[in-house]
Amino acid sequence: MRASHRLRLALNLVNGSTLSGLAVARLGRARLAASGQGGLLTGTGYSLPVPSAPAFTLGNVIITRRPWIDQGSSLFRHEARHATQYAWCGGLLMLPCYFAAAGVSWLVSGDVGAWNPFERLAGLADGGYRDRPLRWPARNSAT
């Protein structure tokens, strides 16, 4: 395992985000397995209705409703980048920051991911998001 992955693994264990991921995966009856990549775990077959995303990450745990996730896929790489974001944001402190960024993104573009810096840094297209233009209030040109 690369040194950067060992550091991510350690930070996410210490900051509690991976333990939270394990708890949420268990609560959602997901099947847990080691991915073999960078200390990440996968939880497949997640059964709770929220969040509605095709996959989400808490610490080093990638969770999905799908019966499996291809570890070579762009979605897996996208979620792995979120695992790194948890490490650098202090763990669960990432969640309020992420949701605030999602709200701002929605206000400026009508989409929670398009201008969310967490999603942009994780790779919009890899996560299934589309780049959208900023929407600014229309100005009345007739004066």
mmCIF file of N, CA and C in Angstrom:
data_model
loop_
_atom_site.group_PDB
_atom_site.id
_atom_site.type_symbol
_atom_site.label_atom_id
_atom_site.label_comp_id
_atom_site.label_asym_id
_atom_site.label_seq_id
_atom_site.Cartn_x
_atom_site.Cartn_y
_atom_site.Cartn_z
ATOM 1 N N MET A 1 0.847 -1.177 0.000
ATOM 2 C CA MET A 1 0.000 0.000 0.000
ATOM 3 C C MET A 1 0.892 1.238 0.000
ATOM 4 N N ARG A 2 0.531 2.209 -0.818
ATOM 5 C CA ARG A 2 1.292 3.457 -0.901
ATOM 6 C C ARG A 2 1.236 4.203 0.433
ATOM 7 N N ALA A 3 2.256 4.988 0.686
ATOM 8 C CA ALA A 3 2.329 5.763 1.927
ATOM 9 C C ALA A 3 1.127 6.697 2.068
ATOM 10 N N SER A 4 0.701 7.314 0.969
ATOM 11 C CA SER A 4 -0.446 8.233 1.031
ATOM 12 C C SER A 4 -1.730 7.485 1.413
ATOM 13 N N HIS A 5 -1.864 6.242 0.967
ATOM 14 C CA HIS A 5 -3.043 5.452 1.328
ATOM 15 C C HIS A 5 -2.990 5.009 2.787
ATOM 16 N N ARG A 6 -1.778 4.697 3.268
ATOM 17 C CA ARG A 6 -1.628 4.345 4.688
ATOM 18 C C ARG A 6 -1.985 5.546 5.564
ATOM 19 N N LEU A 7 -1.551 6.734 5.143
ATOM 20 C CA LEU A 7 -1.869 7.949 5.898
ATOM 21 C C LEU A 7 -3.380 8.187 5.893
ATOM 22 N N ARG A 8 -4.028 8.063 4.726
ATOM 23 C CA ARG A 8 -5.488 8.229 4.631
ATOM 24 C C ARG A 8 -6.191 7.234 5.544
ATOM 25 N N LEU A 9 -5.765 5.982 5.506
ATOM 26 C CA LEU A 9 -6.360 4.936 6.339
ATOM 27 C C LEU A 9 -6.244 5.299 7.817
ATOM 28 N N ALA A 10 -5.052 5.705 8.241
ATOM 29 C CA ALA A 10 -4.827 6.055 9.649
ATOM 30 C C ALA A 10 -5.662 7.265 10.062
ATOM 31 N N LEU A 11 -5.636 8.315 9.248
ATOM 32 C CA LEU A 11 -6.395 9.523 9.590
ATOM 33 C C LEU A 11 -7.888 9.233 9.691
ATOM 34 N N ASN A 12 -8.426 8.451 8.745
ATOM 35 C CA ASN A 12 -9.866 8.172 8.768
ATOM 36 C C ASN A 12 -10.258 7.224 9.895
ATOM 37 N N LEU A 13 -9.319 6.414 10.364
ATOM 38 C CA LEU A 13 -9.600 5.611 11.558
ATOM 39 C C LEU A 13 -9.621 6.502 12.793
ATOM 40 N N VAL A 14 -8.614 7.351 12.919
ATOM 41 C CA VAL A 14 -8.504 8.233 14.084
ATOM 42 C C VAL A 14 -9.648 9.238 14.139
ATOM 43 N N ASN A 15 -10.049 9.803 12.985
ATOM 44 C CA ASN A 15 -11.082 10.844 13.003
ATOM 45 C C ASN A 15 -12.498 10.278 13.089
ATOM 46 N N GLY A 16 -12.639 8.965 13.079
ATOM 47 C CA GLY A 16 -13.944 8.333 13.282
ATOM 48 C C GLY A 16 -14.809 8.181 12.046
ATOM 49 N N SER A 17 -14.367 8.702 10.912
ATOM 50 C CA SER A 17 -15.223 8.641 9.729
ATOM 51 C C SER A 17 -15.353 7.217 9.186
ATOM 52 N N THR A 18 -14.291 6.428 9.266
ATOM 53 C CA THR A 18 -14.385 5.045 8.792
ATOM 54 C C THR A 18 -15.294 4.230 9.713
ATOM 55 N N LEU A 19 -15.198 4.448 11.012
ATOM 56 C CA LEU A 19 -16.083 3.738 11.936
ATOM 57 C C LEU A 19 -17.543 4.115 11.676
ATOM 58 N N SER A 20 -17.785 5.380 11.356
ATOM 59 C CA SER A 20 -19.143 5.814 10.997
ATOM 60 C C SER A 20 -19.597 5.139 9.715
ATOM 61 N N GLY A 21 -18.684 5.021 8.750
ATOM 62 C CA GLY A 21 -19.001 4.339 7.505
ATOM 63 C C GLY A 21 -19.375 2.889 7.737
ATOM 64 N N LEU A 22 -18.624 2.220 8.610
ATOM 65 C CA LEU A 22 -18.950 0.831 8.937
ATOM 66 C C LEU A 22 -20.320 0.725 9.591
ATOM 67 N N ALA A 23 -20.638 1.664 10.481
ATOM 68 C CA ALA A 23 -21.942 1.653 11.160
ATOM 69 C C ALA A 23 -23.084 1.892 10.169
ATOM 70 N N VAL A 24 -22.913 2.861 9.266
ATOM 71 C CA VAL A 24 -23.960 3.156 8.274
ATOM 72 C C VAL A 24 -24.133 1.975 7.318
ATOM 73 N N ALA A 25 -23.037 1.377 6.896
ATOM 74 C CA ALA A 25 -23.124 0.211 6.011
ATOM 75 C C ALA A 25 -23.886 -0.917 6.704
ATOM 76 N N ARG A 26 -23.578 -1.145 7.955
ATOM 77 C CA ARG A 26 -24.272 -2.203 8.717
ATOM 78 C C ARG A 26 -25.744 -1.876 8.891
ATOM 79 N N LEU A 27 -26.046 -0.627 9.219
ATOM 80 C CA LEU A 27 -27.431 -0.187 9.368
ATOM 81 C C LEU A 27 -28.213 -0.392 8.074
ATOM 82 N N GLY A 28 -27.563 -0.166 6.941
ATOM 83 C CA GLY A 28 -28.194 -0.340 5.638
ATOM 84 C C GLY A 28 -28.068 -1.750 5.085
ATOM 85 N N ARG A 29 -27.617 -2.676 5.934
ATOM 86 C CA ARG A 29 -27.489 -4.095 5.568
ATOM 87 C C ARG A 29 -26.598 -4.330 4.344
ATOM 88 N N ALA A 30 -25.588 -3.510 4.197
ATOM 89 C CA ALA A 30 -24.644 -3.675 3.082
ATOM 90 C C ALA A 30 -23.668 -4.807 3.416
ATOM 91 N N ARG A 31 -23.228 -5.496 2.389
ATOM 92 C CA ARG A 31 -22.207 -6.537 2.527
ATOM 93 C C ARG A 31 -20.841 -5.869 2.433
ATOM 94 N N LEU A 32 -20.051 -6.019 3.477
ATOM 95 C CA LEU A 32 -18.742 -5.370 3.534
ATOM 96 C C LEU A 32 -17.649 -6.292 3.017
ATOM 97 N N ALA A 33 -16.714 -5.710 2.306
ATOM 98 C CA ALA A 33 -15.556 -6.451 1.799
ATOM 99 C C ALA A 33 -14.387 -5.495 1.666
ATOM 100 N N ALA A 34 -13.199 -6.014 1.841
ATOM 101 C CA ALA A 34 -11.993 -5.228 1.594
ATOM 102 C C ALA A 34 -11.830 -5.097 0.084
ATOM 103 N N SER A 35 -11.494 -3.908 -0.368
ATOM 104 C CA SER A 35 -11.347 -3.688 -1.806
ATOM 105 C C SER A 35 -9.986 -4.146 -2.306
ATOM 106 N N GLY A 36 -9.023 -4.181 -1.422
ATOM 107 C CA GLY A 36 -7.676 -4.497 -1.866
ATOM 108 C C GLY A 36 -6.963 -3.304 -2.476
ATOM 109 N N GLN A 37 -7.598 -2.145 -2.437
ATOM 110 C CA GLN A 37 -7.011 -0.935 -3.016
ATOM 111 C C GLN A 37 -6.960 0.175 -1.978
ATOM 112 N N GLY A 38 -5.798 0.517 -1.543
ATOM 113 C CA GLY A 38 -5.613 1.679 -0.690
ATOM 114 C C GLY A 38 -6.306 1.620 0.653
ATOM 115 N N GLY A 39 -6.552 0.437 1.181
ATOM 116 C CA GLY A 39 -7.199 0.332 2.475
ATOM 117 C C GLY A 39 -8.680 0.663 2.470
ATOM 118 N N LEU A 40 -9.275 0.679 1.285
ATOM 119 C CA LEU A 40 -10.702 0.994 1.183
ATOM 120 C C LEU A 40 -11.553 -0.257 1.383
ATOM 121 N N LEU A 41 -12.741 -0.057 1.927
ATOM 122 C CA LEU A 41 -13.735 -1.114 2.086
ATOM 123 C C LEU A 41 -14.916 -0.782 1.195
ATOM 124 N N THR A 42 -15.624 -1.789 0.730
ATOM 125 C CA THR A 42 -16.854 -1.556 -0.031
ATOM 126 C C THR A 42 -18.023 -2.170 0.719
ATOM 127 N N GLY A 43 -19.123 -1.476 0.682
ATOM 128 C CA GLY A 43 -20.378 -1.969 1.239
ATOM 129 C C GLY A 43 -21.391 -1.996 0.106
ATOM 130 N N THR A 44 -21.737 -3.184 -0.367
ATOM 131 C CA THR A 44 -22.647 -3.316 -1.506
ATOM 132 C C THR A 44 -24.012 -3.818 -1.043
ATOM 133 N N GLY A 45 -25.039 -3.536 -1.840
ATOM 134 C CA GLY A 45 -26.391 -3.953 -1.506
ATOM 135 C C GLY A 45 -27.015 -3.127 -0.395
ATOM 136 N N TYR A 46 -26.575 -1.897 -0.242
ATOM 137 C CA TYR A 46 -27.102 -0.973 0.774
ATOM 138 C C TYR A 46 -28.596 -0.798 0.562
ATOM 139 N N SER A 47 -29.396 -0.896 1.633
ATOM 140 C CA SER A 47 -30.848 -0.943 1.458
ATOM 141 C C SER A 47 -31.617 0.289 1.932
ATOM 142 N N LEU A 48 -30.972 1.256 2.535
ATOM 143 C CA LEU A 48 -31.703 2.445 2.990
ATOM 144 C C LEU A 48 -31.953 3.400 1.822
ATOM 145 N N PRO A 49 -33.044 4.179 1.871
ATOM 146 C CA PRO A 49 -33.380 5.061 0.743
ATOM 147 C C PRO A 49 -32.526 6.324 0.631
ATOM 148 N N VAL A 50 -31.802 6.673 1.671
ATOM 149 C CA VAL A 50 -30.977 7.877 1.625
ATOM 150 C C VAL A 50 -29.528 7.521 1.871
ATOM 151 N N PRO A 51 -28.617 8.209 1.236
ATOM 152 C CA PRO A 51 -28.834 9.203 0.193
ATOM 153 C C PRO A 51 -29.203 8.529 -1.130
ATOM 154 N N SER A 52 -29.653 9.330 -2.068
ATOM 155 C CA SER A 52 -30.120 8.785 -3.342
ATOM 156 C C SER A 52 -28.996 8.567 -4.358
ATOM 157 N N ALA A 53 -27.794 8.953 -4.028
ATOM 158 C CA ALA A 53 -26.648 8.808 -4.943
ATOM 159 C C ALA A 53 -26.373 7.334 -5.240
ATOM 160 N N PRO A 54 -25.783 7.055 -6.409
ATOM 161 C CA PRO A 54 -25.463 5.660 -6.739
ATOM 162 C C PRO A 54 -24.413 5.057 -5.802
ATOM 163 N N ALA A 55 -23.605 5.899 -5.209
ATOM 164 C CA ALA A 55 -22.606 5.468 -4.227
ATOM 165 C C ALA A 55 -22.269 6.680 -3.368
ATOM 166 N N PHE A 56 -21.814 6.405 -2.159
ATOM 167 C CA PHE A 56 -21.352 7.481 -1.281
ATOM 168 C C PHE A 56 -20.264 6.921 -0.385
ATOM 169 N N THR A 57 -19.532 7.801 0.217
ATOM 170 C CA THR A 57 -18.378 7.393 1.006
ATOM 171 C C THR A 57 -18.426 8.024 2.381
ATOM 172 N N LEU A 58 -18.058 7.239 3.374
ATOM 173 C CA LEU A 58 -17.828 7.736 4.729
ATOM 174 C C LEU A 58 -16.476 7.189 5.158
ATOM 175 N N GLY A 59 -15.503 8.066 5.329
ATOM 176 C CA GLY A 59 -14.164 7.615 5.666
ATOM 177 C C GLY A 59 -13.608 6.749 4.555
ATOM 178 N N ASN A 60 -13.150 5.561 4.916
ATOM 179 C CA ASN A 60 -12.594 4.641 3.929
ATOM 180 C C ASN A 60 -13.609 3.597 3.483
ATOM 181 N N VAL A 61 -14.893 3.860 3.668
ATOM 182 C CA VAL A 61 -15.942 2.906 3.299
ATOM 183 C C VAL A 61 -16.768 3.484 2.145
ATOM 184 N N ILE A 62 -16.728 2.793 1.018
ATOM 185 C CA ILE A 62 -17.519 3.160 -0.163
ATOM 186 C C ILE A 62 -18.784 2.303 -0.131
ATOM 187 N N ILE A 63 -19.937 2.959 -0.125
ATOM 188 C CA ILE A 63 -21.217 2.271 0.042
ATOM 189 C C ILE A 63 -22.078 2.483 -1.205
ATOM 190 N N THR A 64 -22.732 1.416 -1.653
ATOM 191 C CA THR A 64 -23.594 1.491 -2.835
ATOM 192 C C THR A 64 -24.761 0.522 -2.711
ATOM 193 N N ARG A 65 -25.867 0.863 -3.382
ATOM 194 C CA ARG A 65 -27.012 -0.049 -3.458
ATOM 195 C C ARG A 65 -26.759 -1.186 -4.447
ATOM 196 N N ARG A 66 -25.830 -0.958 -5.329
ATOM 197 C CA ARG A 66 -25.531 -1.950 -6.359
ATOM 198 C C ARG A 66 -25.038 -3.247 -5.723
ATOM 199 N N PRO A 67 -25.226 -4.364 -6.423
ATOM 200 C CA PRO A 67 -24.754 -5.640 -5.869
ATOM 201 C C PRO A 67 -23.226 -5.752 -5.868
ATOM 202 N N TRP A 68 -22.557 -4.924 -6.651
ATOM 203 C CA TRP A 68 -21.097 -4.895 -6.680
ATOM 204 C C TRP A 68 -20.661 -3.559 -7.260
ATOM 205 N N ILE A 69 -19.404 -3.235 -7.025
ATOM 206 C CA ILE A 69 -18.831 -2.035 -7.622
ATOM 207 C C ILE A 69 -17.481 -2.416 -8.213
ATOM 208 N N ASP A 70 -17.306 -2.101 -9.461
ATOM 209 C CA ASP A 70 -16.060 -2.397 -10.180
ATOM 210 C C ASP A 70 -14.960 -1.503 -9.632
ATOM 211 N N GLN A 71 -13.950 -2.112 -9.058
ATOM 212 C CA GLN A 71 -12.874 -1.348 -8.435
ATOM 213 C C GLN A 71 -11.979 -0.641 -9.442
ATOM 214 N N GLY A 72 -12.160 -0.919 -10.703
ATOM 215 C CA GLY A 72 -11.427 -0.209 -11.743
ATOM 216 C C GLY A 72 -12.264 0.873 -12.393
ATOM 217 N N SER A 73 -13.482 1.073 -11.893
ATOM 218 C CA SER A 73 -14.412 2.020 -12.520
ATOM 219 C C SER A 73 -14.120 3.460 -12.120
ATOM 220 N N SER A 74 -14.616 4.364 -12.940
ATOM 221 C CA SER A 74 -14.465 5.789 -12.630
ATOM 222 C C SER A 74 -15.245 6.136 -11.362
ATOM 223 N N LEU A 75 -16.385 5.477 -11.122
ATOM 224 C CA LEU A 75 -17.157 5.743 -9.905
ATOM 225 C C LEU A 75 -16.345 5.346 -8.668
ATOM 226 N N PHE A 76 -15.684 4.207 -8.706
ATOM 227 C CA PHE A 76 -14.854 3.786 -7.572
ATOM 228 C C PHE A 76 -13.735 4.800 -7.336
ATOM 229 N N ARG A 77 -13.073 5.233 -8.393
ATOM 230 C CA ARG A 77 -11.996 6.228 -8.250
ATOM 231 C C ARG A 77 -12.539 7.543 -7.667
ATOM 232 N N HIS A 78 -13.740 7.956 -8.118
ATOM 233 C CA HIS A 78 -14.384 9.159 -7.608
ATOM 234 C C HIS A 78 -14.602 9.038 -6.092
ATOM 235 N N GLU A 79 -15.160 7.913 -5.680
ATOM 236 C CA GLU A 79 -15.437 7.710 -4.258
ATOM 237 C C GLU A 79 -14.150 7.593 -3.446
ATOM 238 N N ALA A 80 -13.108 7.004 -4.034
ATOM 239 C CA ALA A 80 -11.811 6.919 -3.349
ATOM 240 C C ALA A 80 -11.260 8.319 -3.087
ATOM 241 N N ARG A 81 -11.490 9.236 -4.011
ATOM 242 C CA ARG A 81 -11.041 10.629 -3.806
ATOM 243 C C ARG A 81 -11.803 11.260 -2.638
ATOM 244 N N HIS A 82 -13.089 10.915 -2.496
ATOM 245 C CA HIS A 82 -13.842 11.414 -1.332
ATOM 246 C C HIS A 82 -13.242 10.869 -0.032
ATOM 247 N N ALA A 83 -12.772 9.629 -0.032
ATOM 248 C CA ALA A 83 -12.136 9.063 1.165
ATOM 249 C C ALA A 83 -10.943 9.924 1.571
ATOM 250 N N THR A 84 -10.182 10.370 0.596
ATOM 251 C CA THR A 84 -9.047 11.247 0.877
ATOM 252 C C THR A 84 -9.528 12.588 1.420
ATOM 253 N N GLN A 85 -10.632 13.090 0.895
ATOM 254 C CA GLN A 85 -11.181 14.355 1.387
ATOM 255 C C GLN A 85 -11.578 14.247 2.865
ATOM 256 N N TYR A 86 -12.133 13.112 3.265
ATOM 257 C CA TYR A 86 -12.461 12.920 4.685
ATOM 258 C C TYR A 86 -11.205 13.042 5.536
ATOM 259 N N ALA A 87 -10.118 12.449 5.075
ATOM 260 C CA ALA A 87 -8.872 12.502 5.840
ATOM 261 C C ALA A 87 -8.399 13.939 6.020
ATOM 262 N N TRP A 88 -8.452 14.739 4.949
ATOM 263 C CA TRP A 88 -7.938 16.101 5.022
ATOM 264 C C TRP A 88 -8.910 17.087 5.646
ATOM 265 N N CYS A 89 -10.182 16.725 5.732
ATOM 266 C CA CYS A 89 -11.183 17.624 6.340
ATOM 267 C C CYS A 89 -11.454 17.293 7.810
ATOM 268 N N GLY A 90 -10.718 16.367 8.359
ATOM 269 C CA GLY A 90 -10.912 16.047 9.774
ATOM 270 C C GLY A 90 -12.033 15.065 10.023
ATOM 271 N N GLY A 91 -12.375 14.277 9.045
ATOM 272 C CA GLY A 91 -13.397 13.248 9.234
ATOM 273 C C GLY A 91 -14.795 13.767 9.008
ATOM 274 N N LEU A 92 -15.647 13.540 9.996
ATOM 275 C CA LEU A 92 -17.058 13.889 9.844
ATOM 276 C C LEU A 92 -17.295 15.392 9.751
ATOM 277 N N LEU A 93 -16.263 16.184 10.045
ATOM 278 C CA LEU A 93 -16.374 17.627 9.828
ATOM 279 C C LEU A 93 -16.581 17.933 8.347
ATOM 280 N N MET A 94 -16.239 16.969 7.496
ATOM 281 C CA MET A 94 -16.450 17.157 6.061
ATOM 282 C C MET A 94 -17.943 17.274 5.737
ATOM 283 N N LEU A 95 -18.793 16.571 6.478
ATOM 284 C CA LEU A 95 -20.214 16.536 6.118
ATOM 285 C C LEU A 95 -20.882 17.907 6.109
ATOM 286 N N PRO A 96 -20.772 18.720 7.174
ATOM 287 C CA PRO A 96 -21.405 20.045 7.073
ATOM 288 C C PRO A 96 -20.786 20.901 5.972
ATOM 289 N N CYS A 97 -19.485 20.760 5.767
ATOM 290 C CA CYS A 97 -18.831 21.510 4.683
ATOM 291 C C CYS A 97 -19.364 21.046 3.328
ATOM 292 N N TYR A 98 -19.486 19.731 3.161
ATOM 293 C CA TYR A 98 -19.983 19.171 1.907
ATOM 294 C C TYR A 98 -21.412 19.645 1.641
ATOM 295 N N PHE A 99 -22.284 19.566 2.658
ATOM 296 C CA PHE A 99 -23.683 19.951 2.454
ATOM 297 C C PHE A 99 -23.840 21.449 2.216
ATOM 298 N N ALA A 100 -23.011 22.253 2.865
ATOM 299 C CA ALA A 100 -23.026 23.695 2.585
ATOM 300 C C ALA A 100 -22.596 23.950 1.147
ATOM 301 N N ALA A 101 -21.552 23.264 0.704
ATOM 302 C CA ALA A 101 -21.075 23.418 -0.679
ATOM 303 C C ALA A 101 -22.138 22.947 -1.665
ATOM 304 N N ALA A 102 -22.846 21.876 -1.333
ATOM 305 C CA ALA A 102 -23.922 21.377 -2.203
ATOM 306 C C ALA A 102 -25.042 22.411 -2.305
ATOM 307 N N GLY A 103 -25.358 23.059 -1.183
ATOM 308 C CA GLY A 103 -26.391 24.094 -1.201
ATOM 309 C C GLY A 103 -25.999 25.289 -2.052
ATOM 310 N N VAL A 104 -24.766 25.728 -1.916
ATOM 311 C CA VAL A 104 -24.277 26.847 -2.735
ATOM 312 C C VAL A 104 -24.276 26.446 -4.203
ATOM 313 N N SER A 105 -23.841 25.228 -4.499
ATOM 314 C CA SER A 105 -23.831 24.746 -5.882
ATOM 315 C C SER A 105 -25.244 24.767 -6.465
ATOM 316 N N TRP A 106 -26.206 24.329 -5.674
ATOM 317 C CA TRP A 106 -27.592 24.326 -6.145
ATOM 318 C C TRP A 106 -28.079 25.755 -6.405
ATOM 319 N N LEU A 107 -27.727 26.666 -5.506
ATOM 320 C CA LEU A 107 -28.151 28.059 -5.687
ATOM 321 C C LEU A 107 -27.565 28.680 -6.950
ATOM 322 N N VAL A 108 -26.309 28.388 -7.240
ATOM 323 C CA VAL A 108 -25.652 29.049 -8.370
ATOM 324 C C VAL A 108 -25.803 28.313 -9.696
ATOM 325 N N SER A 109 -26.231 27.025 -9.646
ATOM 326 C CA SER A 109 -26.323 26.276 -10.902
ATOM 327 C C SER A 109 -27.574 25.411 -11.038
ATOM 328 N N GLY A 110 -28.323 25.242 -9.948
ATOM 329 C CA GLY A 110 -29.486 24.355 -10.000
ATOM 330 C C GLY A 110 -29.118 22.885 -9.872
ATOM 331 N N ASP A 111 -27.874 22.607 -9.481
ATOM 332 C CA ASP A 111 -27.394 21.226 -9.354
ATOM 333 C C ASP A 111 -26.493 21.147 -8.120
ATOM 334 N N VAL A 112 -26.689 20.129 -7.279
ATOM 335 C CA VAL A 112 -25.924 20.033 -6.029
ATOM 336 C C VAL A 112 -24.460 19.662 -6.231
ATOM 337 N N GLY A 113 -24.117 19.125 -7.395
ATOM 338 C CA GLY A 113 -22.748 18.695 -7.608
ATOM 339 C C GLY A 113 -21.919 19.557 -8.525
ATOM 340 N N ALA A 114 -22.562 20.232 -9.461
ATOM 341 C CA ALA A 114 -21.830 20.918 -10.533
ATOM 342 C C ALA A 114 -20.787 21.917 -10.033
ATOM 343 N N TRP A 115 -21.108 22.685 -9.011
ATOM 344 C CA TRP A 115 -20.166 23.687 -8.491
ATOM 345 C C TRP A 115 -19.787 23.405 -7.043
ATOM 346 N N ASN A 116 -19.978 22.172 -6.617
ATOM 347 C CA ASN A 116 -19.553 21.738 -5.290
ATOM 348 C C ASN A 116 -18.061 21.394 -5.390
ATOM 349 N N PRO A 117 -17.194 22.090 -4.670
ATOM 350 C CA PRO A 117 -15.756 21.825 -4.820
ATOM 351 C C PRO A 117 -15.368 20.394 -4.455
ATOM 352 N N PHE A 118 -16.091 19.757 -3.548
ATOM 353 C CA PHE A 118 -15.784 18.367 -3.209
ATOM 354 C C PHE A 118 -16.031 17.457 -4.408
ATOM 355 N N GLU A 119 -17.126 17.693 -5.118
ATOM 356 C CA GLU A 119 -17.430 16.871 -6.296
ATOM 357 C C GLU A 119 -16.503 17.215 -7.467
ATOM 358 N N ARG A 120 -16.212 18.479 -7.619
ATOM 359 C CA ARG A 120 -15.313 18.874 -8.708
ATOM 360 C C ARG A 120 -13.928 18.265 -8.495
ATOM 361 N N LEU A 121 -13.416 18.299 -7.262
ATOM 362 C CA LEU A 121 -12.098 17.734 -6.982
ATOM 363 C C LEU A 121 -12.092 16.207 -7.068
ATOM 364 N N ALA A 122 -13.242 15.583 -6.859
ATOM 365 C CA ALA A 122 -13.329 14.121 -6.977
ATOM 366 C C ALA A 122 -13.554 13.701 -8.426
ATOM 367 N N GLY A 123 -13.849 14.655 -9.304
ATOM 368 C CA GLY A 123 -14.090 14.366 -10.723
ATOM 369 C C GLY A 123 -15.570 14.284 -11.015
ATOM 370 N N LEU A 124 -16.139 15.354 -11.523
ATOM 371 C CA LEU A 124 -17.591 15.405 -11.772
ATOM 372 C C LEU A 124 -18.076 14.231 -12.597
ATOM 373 N N ALA A 125 -17.501 14.047 -13.751
ATOM 374 C CA ALA A 125 -17.969 12.989 -14.665
ATOM 375 C C ALA A 125 -17.784 11.613 -14.044
ATOM 376 N N ASP A 126 -16.693 11.411 -13.304
ATOM 377 C CA ASP A 126 -16.456 10.119 -12.673
ATOM 378 C C ASP A 126 -17.566 9.771 -11.682
ATOM 379 N N GLY A 127 -18.136 10.786 -11.042
ATOM 380 C CA GLY A 127 -19.206 10.566 -10.075
ATOM 381 C C GLY A 127 -20.597 10.627 -10.681
ATOM 382 N N GLY A 128 -20.669 10.804 -11.990
ATOM 383 C CA GLY A 128 -21.972 10.865 -12.647
ATOM 384 C C GLY A 128 -22.592 12.252 -12.661
ATOM 385 N N TYR A 129 -21.803 13.263 -12.335
ATOM 386 C CA TYR A 129 -22.290 14.642 -12.345
ATOM 387 C C TYR A 129 -21.956 15.292 -13.679
ATOM 388 N N ARG A 130 -22.743 16.296 -14.025
ATOM 389 C CA ARG A 130 -22.479 17.067 -15.243
ATOM 390 C C ARG A 130 -22.045 18.470 -14.856
ATOM 391 N N ASP A 131 -21.154 19.006 -15.642
ATOM 392 C CA ASP A 131 -20.755 20.397 -15.466
ATOM 393 C C ASP A 131 -21.907 21.259 -15.972
ATOM 394 N N ARG A 132 -22.306 22.221 -15.203
ATOM 395 C CA ARG A 132 -23.404 23.105 -15.603
ATOM 396 C C ARG A 132 -22.945 24.546 -15.481
ATOM 397 N N PRO A 133 -23.501 25.406 -16.327
ATOM 398 C CA PRO A 133 -23.110 26.820 -16.234
ATOM 399 C C PRO A 133 -23.685 27.456 -14.977
ATOM 400 N N LEU A 134 -23.033 28.511 -14.551
ATOM 401 C CA LEU A 134 -23.564 29.298 -13.441
ATOM 402 C C LEU A 134 -24.821 30.008 -13.910
ATOM 403 N N ARG A 135 -25.789 30.072 -13.062
ATOM 404 C CA ARG A 135 -27.009 30.824 -13.403
ATOM 405 C C ARG A 135 -27.036 32.066 -12.516
ATOM 406 N N TRP A 136 -27.116 33.185 -13.163
ATOM 407 C CA TRP A 136 -27.149 34.440 -12.431
ATOM 408 C C TRP A 136 -28.534 35.031 -12.586
ATOM 409 N N PRO A 137 -28.961 35.822 -11.638
ATOM 410 C CA PRO A 137 -30.291 36.448 -11.787
ATOM 411 C C PRO A 137 -30.378 37.248 -13.079
ATOM 412 N N ALA A 138 -31.455 37.042 -13.790
ATOM 413 C CA ALA A 138 -31.662 37.764 -15.054
ATOM 414 C C ALA A 138 -31.828 39.242 -14.741
ATOM 415 N N ARG A 139 -31.170 40.045 -15.520
ATOM 416 C CA ARG A 139 -31.299 41.496 -15.340
ATOM 417 C C ARG A 139 -32.226 42.031 -16.399
ATOM 418 N N ASN A 140 -33.032 42.936 -15.985
ATOM 419 C CA ASN A 140 -33.966 43.558 -16.907
ATOM 420 C C ASN A 140 -33.181 44.553 -17.762
ATOM 421 N N SER A 141 -33.069 44.242 -19.060
ATOM 422 C CA SER A 141 -32.271 45.114 -19.926
ATOM 423 C C SER A 141 -33.056 46.326 -20.396
ATOM 424 N N ALA A 142 -34.374 46.287 -20.217
ATOM 425 C CA ALA A 142 -35.184 47.447 -20.613
ATOM 426 C C ALA A 142 -35.327 48.387 -19.427
ATOM 427 N N THR A 143 -34.773 49.571 -19.550
ATOM 428 C CA THR A 143 -34.906 50.564 -18.474
ATOM 429 C C THR A 143 -35.454 51.848 -18.992
#
